Coordinates of C-alpha atoms in Angstrom, one line a residue:
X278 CA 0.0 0.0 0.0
X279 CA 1.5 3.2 -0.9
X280 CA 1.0 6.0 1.3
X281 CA -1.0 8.4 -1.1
X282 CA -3.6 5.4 -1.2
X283 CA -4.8 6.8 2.4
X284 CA -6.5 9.7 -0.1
X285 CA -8.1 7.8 -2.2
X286 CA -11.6 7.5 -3.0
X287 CA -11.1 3.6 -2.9
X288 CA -11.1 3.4 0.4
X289 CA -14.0 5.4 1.7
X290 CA -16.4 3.2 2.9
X291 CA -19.8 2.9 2.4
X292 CA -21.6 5.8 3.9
X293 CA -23.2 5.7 7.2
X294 CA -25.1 7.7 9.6
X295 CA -23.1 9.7 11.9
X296 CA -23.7 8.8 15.6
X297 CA -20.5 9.1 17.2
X298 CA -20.9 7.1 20.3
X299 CA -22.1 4.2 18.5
X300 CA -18.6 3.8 16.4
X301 CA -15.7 2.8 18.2
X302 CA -13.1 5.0 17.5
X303 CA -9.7 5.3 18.9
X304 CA -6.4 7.6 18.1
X305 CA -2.9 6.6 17.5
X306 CA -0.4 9.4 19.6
X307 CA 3.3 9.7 19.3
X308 CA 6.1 11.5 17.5
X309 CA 7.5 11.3 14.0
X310 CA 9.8 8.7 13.4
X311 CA 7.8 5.9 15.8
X312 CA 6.4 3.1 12.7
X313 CA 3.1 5.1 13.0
X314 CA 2.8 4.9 9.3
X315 CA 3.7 1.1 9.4
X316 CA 0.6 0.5 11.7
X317 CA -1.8 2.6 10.4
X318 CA -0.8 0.6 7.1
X319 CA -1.3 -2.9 8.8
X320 CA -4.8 -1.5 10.5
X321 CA -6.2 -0.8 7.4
X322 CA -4.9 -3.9 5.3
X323 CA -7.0 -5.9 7.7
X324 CA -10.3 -4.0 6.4
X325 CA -12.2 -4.0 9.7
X326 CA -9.8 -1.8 12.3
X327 CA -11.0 1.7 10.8
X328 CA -8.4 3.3 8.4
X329 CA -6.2 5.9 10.7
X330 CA -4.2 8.0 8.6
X331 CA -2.9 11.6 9.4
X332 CA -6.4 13.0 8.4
X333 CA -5.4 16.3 10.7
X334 CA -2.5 16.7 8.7
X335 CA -2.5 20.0 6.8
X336 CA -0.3 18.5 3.9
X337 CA -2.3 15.5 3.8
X338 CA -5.8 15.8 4.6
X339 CA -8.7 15.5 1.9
X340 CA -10.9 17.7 3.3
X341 CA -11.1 19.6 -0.8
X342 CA -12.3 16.2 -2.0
X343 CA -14.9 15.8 0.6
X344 CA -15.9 19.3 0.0
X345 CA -15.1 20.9 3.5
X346 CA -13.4 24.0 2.4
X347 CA -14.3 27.6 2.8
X348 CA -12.7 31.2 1.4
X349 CA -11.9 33.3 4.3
X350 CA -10.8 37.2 3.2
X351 CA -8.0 37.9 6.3
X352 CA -7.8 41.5 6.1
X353 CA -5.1 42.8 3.6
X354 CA -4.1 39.4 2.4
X355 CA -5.1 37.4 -0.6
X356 CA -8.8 34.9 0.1
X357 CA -7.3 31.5 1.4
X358 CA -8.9 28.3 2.0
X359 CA -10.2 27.2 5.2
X360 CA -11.5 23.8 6.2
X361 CA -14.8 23.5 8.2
X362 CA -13.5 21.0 11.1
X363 CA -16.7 20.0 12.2
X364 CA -18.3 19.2 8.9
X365 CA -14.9 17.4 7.6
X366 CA -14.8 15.3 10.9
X367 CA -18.4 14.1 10.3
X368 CA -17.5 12.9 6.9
X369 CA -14.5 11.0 7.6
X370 CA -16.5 9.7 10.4
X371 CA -19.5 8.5 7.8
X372 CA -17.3 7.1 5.2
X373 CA -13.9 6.1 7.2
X374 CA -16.1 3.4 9.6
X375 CA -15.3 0.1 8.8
X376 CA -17.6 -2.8 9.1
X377 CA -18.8 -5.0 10.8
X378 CA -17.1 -3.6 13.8
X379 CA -17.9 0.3 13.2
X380 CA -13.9 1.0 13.9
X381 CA -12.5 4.5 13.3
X382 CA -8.8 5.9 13.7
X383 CA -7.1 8.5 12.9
X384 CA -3.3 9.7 13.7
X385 CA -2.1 12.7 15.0
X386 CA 0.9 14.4 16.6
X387 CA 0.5 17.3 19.3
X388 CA 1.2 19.4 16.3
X389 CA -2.3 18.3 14.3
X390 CA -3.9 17.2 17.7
X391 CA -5.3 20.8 19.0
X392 CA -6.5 21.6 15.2
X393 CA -8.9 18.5 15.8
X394 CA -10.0 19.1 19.6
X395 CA -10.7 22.9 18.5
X396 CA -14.0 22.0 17.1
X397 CA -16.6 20.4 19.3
X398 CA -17.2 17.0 17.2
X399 CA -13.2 16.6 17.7
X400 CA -13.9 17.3 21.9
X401 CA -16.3 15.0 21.9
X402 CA -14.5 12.6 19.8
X403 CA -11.6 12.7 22.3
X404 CA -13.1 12.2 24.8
X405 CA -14.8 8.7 24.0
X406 CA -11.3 7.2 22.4
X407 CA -9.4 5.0 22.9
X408 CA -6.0 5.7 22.3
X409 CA -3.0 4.0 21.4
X410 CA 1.1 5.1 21.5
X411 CA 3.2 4.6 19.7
X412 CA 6.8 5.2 20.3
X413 CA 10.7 4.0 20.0
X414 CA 12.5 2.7 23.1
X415 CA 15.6 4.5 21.7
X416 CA 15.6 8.0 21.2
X417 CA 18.3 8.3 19.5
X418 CA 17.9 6.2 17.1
X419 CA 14.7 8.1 15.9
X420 CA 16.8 11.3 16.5
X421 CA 18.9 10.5 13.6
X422 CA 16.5 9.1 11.4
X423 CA 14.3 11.8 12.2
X424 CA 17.7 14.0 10.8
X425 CA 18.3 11.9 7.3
X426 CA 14.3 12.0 7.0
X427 CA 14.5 16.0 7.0
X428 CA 16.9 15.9 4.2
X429 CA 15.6 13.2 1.6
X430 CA 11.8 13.9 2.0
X431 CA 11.5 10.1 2.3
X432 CA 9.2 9.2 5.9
X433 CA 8.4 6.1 4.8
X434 CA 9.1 2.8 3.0
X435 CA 6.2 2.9 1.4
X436 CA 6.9 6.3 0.2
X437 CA 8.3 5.3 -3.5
X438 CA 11.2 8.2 -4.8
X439 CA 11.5 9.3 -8.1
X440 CA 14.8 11.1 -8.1
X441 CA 18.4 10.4 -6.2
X442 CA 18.3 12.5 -3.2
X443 CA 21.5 15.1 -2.7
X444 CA 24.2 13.4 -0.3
X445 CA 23.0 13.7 3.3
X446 CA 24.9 15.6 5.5
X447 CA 26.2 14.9 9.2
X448 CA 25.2 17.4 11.9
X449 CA 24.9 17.1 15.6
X450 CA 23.2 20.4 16.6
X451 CA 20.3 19.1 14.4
X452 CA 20.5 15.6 16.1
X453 CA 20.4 16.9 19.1
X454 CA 17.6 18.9 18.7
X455 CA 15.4 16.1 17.4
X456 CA 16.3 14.2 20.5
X457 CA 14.9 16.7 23.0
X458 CA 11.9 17.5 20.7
X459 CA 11.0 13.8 21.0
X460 CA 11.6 13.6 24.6
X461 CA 9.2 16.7 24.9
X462 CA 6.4 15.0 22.7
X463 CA 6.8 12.0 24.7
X464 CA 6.0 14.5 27.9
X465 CA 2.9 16.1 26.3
X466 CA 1.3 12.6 25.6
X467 CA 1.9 11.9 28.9
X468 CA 0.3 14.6 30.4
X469 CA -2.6 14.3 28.7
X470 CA -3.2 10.7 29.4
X471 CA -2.9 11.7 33.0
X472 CA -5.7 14.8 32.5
X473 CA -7.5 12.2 31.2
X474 CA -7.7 9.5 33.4
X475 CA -7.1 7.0 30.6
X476 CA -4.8 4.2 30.3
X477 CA -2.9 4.5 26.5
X478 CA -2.3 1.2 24.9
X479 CA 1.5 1.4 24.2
X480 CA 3.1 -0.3 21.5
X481 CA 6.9 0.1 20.8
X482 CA 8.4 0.6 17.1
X483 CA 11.2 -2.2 18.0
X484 CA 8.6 -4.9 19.3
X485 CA 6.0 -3.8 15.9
X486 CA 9.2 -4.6 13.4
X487 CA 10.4 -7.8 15.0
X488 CA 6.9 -9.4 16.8
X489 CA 4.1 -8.2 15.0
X490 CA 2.4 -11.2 16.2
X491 CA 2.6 -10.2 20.0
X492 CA 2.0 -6.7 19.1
X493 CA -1.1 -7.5 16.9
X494 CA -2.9 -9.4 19.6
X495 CA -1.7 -7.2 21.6
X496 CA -3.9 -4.2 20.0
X497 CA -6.8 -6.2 18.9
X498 CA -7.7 -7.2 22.7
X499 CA -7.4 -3.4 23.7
X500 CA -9.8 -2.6 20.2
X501 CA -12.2 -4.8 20.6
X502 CA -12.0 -6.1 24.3
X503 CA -12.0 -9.6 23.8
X504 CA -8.8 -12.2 23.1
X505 CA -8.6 -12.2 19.1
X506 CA -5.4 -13.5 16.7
X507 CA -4.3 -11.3 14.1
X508 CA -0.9 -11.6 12.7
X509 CA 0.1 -8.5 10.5
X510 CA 3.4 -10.4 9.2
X511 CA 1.3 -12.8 7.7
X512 CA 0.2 -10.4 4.9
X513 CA 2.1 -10.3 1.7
X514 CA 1.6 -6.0 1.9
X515 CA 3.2 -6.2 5.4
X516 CA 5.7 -8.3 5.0
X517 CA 7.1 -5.5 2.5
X518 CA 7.0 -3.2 5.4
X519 CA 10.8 -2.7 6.6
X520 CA 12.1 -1.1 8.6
X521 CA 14.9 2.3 7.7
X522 CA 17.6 2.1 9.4
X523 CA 20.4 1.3 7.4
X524 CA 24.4 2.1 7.7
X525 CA 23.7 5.9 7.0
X526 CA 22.0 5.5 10.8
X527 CA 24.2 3.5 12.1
X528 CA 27.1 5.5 11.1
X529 CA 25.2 8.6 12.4
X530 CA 24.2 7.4 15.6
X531 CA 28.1 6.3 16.2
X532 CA 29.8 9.8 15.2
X533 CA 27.3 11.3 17.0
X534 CA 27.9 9.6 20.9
X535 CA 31.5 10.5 20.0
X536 CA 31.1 14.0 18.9
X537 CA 28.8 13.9 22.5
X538 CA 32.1 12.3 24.4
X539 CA 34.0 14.8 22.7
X540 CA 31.9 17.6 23.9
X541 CA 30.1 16.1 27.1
X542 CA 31.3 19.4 29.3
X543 CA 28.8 21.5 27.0
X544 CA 26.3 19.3 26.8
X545 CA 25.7 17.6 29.9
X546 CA 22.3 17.8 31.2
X547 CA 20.2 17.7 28.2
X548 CA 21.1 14.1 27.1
X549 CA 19.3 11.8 29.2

């Protein structure tokens, strides 16, 4: 499944009422960089798990196919396009709800996350989720690829390139800066689980690449509330579904702790 296939009009569903505490919906939470792309891919190759996808995504939502846009005039600027968040929630609600188990998802960072609680469909959707996040034990490792990711444009494996990227280039300010941005992502999700009251269903990037078995029961008992099998290696989509990190990361990762050794007297403190 290639990522641009989350747009398309193949995969809306057909439509339903909207009645939102009849559909079971639930929100995959982390940071860039975690395999959240790589499960909301296996999610939706199973056809009855809802079809999360970045939907609160600027760049990505399809909110102009779904006819949710509106021209605002700001004052002294050219009209500009706005999208109506309640209306656009209510249709990815009717046609994103998979059967027979009425499953909705949708991804978010903290970044998209306030755009969707801002309207009151999105605060009420919340509020009845479940939610499930996703993150990498090691920090640093999504640090760096979080870096080389910046550079090529290329988030994914299933995002298919069409030119040789430039040479990617070394630099540990950026590094480092990924590193606490992930650590402070990590502190906002936390927060908000605490605020409220909820138990997160967390599932690490490691354990999803080498045991999706574990990891797939795992997440269907916390879905649907009942012990259920469901093996995502077993699909011939999924088992194309590698992970990144290759010697570019490795060799990043390593120049990196030493450039920290190097350097520990100016940096101590923030690396944890």
């Amino acid at each position: 499944m290639s990522r641009v296939l989350f747009n398309a009009v193949e995969l809306d569903q057909p439509r339903i009422p909207v009645v939102l505490k009849d559909i079971n919906t639930y929100l995959i939470v982390g940071s860039p960089r975690t395999g959240s792309t790589l499960l909301c891919s296996m999610l939706a190759l199973t056809a009855k798990y809802g079809i999360p996808y970045e939907y609160f995504n600027p760049g990505a939502h399809i909110a102009k196919r779904l006819s949710c846009l509106t021209e605002v005039l700001p004052r002294n600027r050219s009209p500009r396009k706005r999208v109506q968040t309640d209306k656009y929630l209510n249709e990815l609600l009717a046609l994103r709800t998979t059967q027979p188990n009425m499953a909705w998802g949708v991804k978010t960072f903290v970044k998209h996350f306030a755009w969707m609680y801002s309207c009151s469909t999105g605060r009420e959707l919340v509020h009845q989720s479940k939610f499930i996040h996703i993150e990498r034990r090691d920090k640093l490792d999504l640090a760096v690829s979080m870096h080389i990711a910046m550079q090529t444009g290329k988030w994914s494996t299933l995002t298919k390139r069409t030119a040789e990227p430039d040479p990617v280039e070394y630099n540990f300010n950026a590094i480092q800066h990924f590193y606490n941005l992930a650590h402070s992502q990590e502190g906002y999700w936390s927060a908000l689980e605490s605020k409220l009251g909820l138990d997160f269903h967390r599932i690490f990037y490691e354990d999803l690449v080498f045991d999706p078995l574990t990891v797939g029961n795992g997440l269907m008992k916390f879905l649907t509330g009942v012990e259920s099998q469901i093996d995502f290696s077993t699909d011939p989509e999924v088992v194309k579904l590698e992970p990144q990190a290759h010697e570019l990361n490795a060799r990043f990762k390593l120049q990196f702790l030493n450039d920290l050794d190097f350097s520990k007297d100016k940096t101590i403190g923030w690396f944890r």
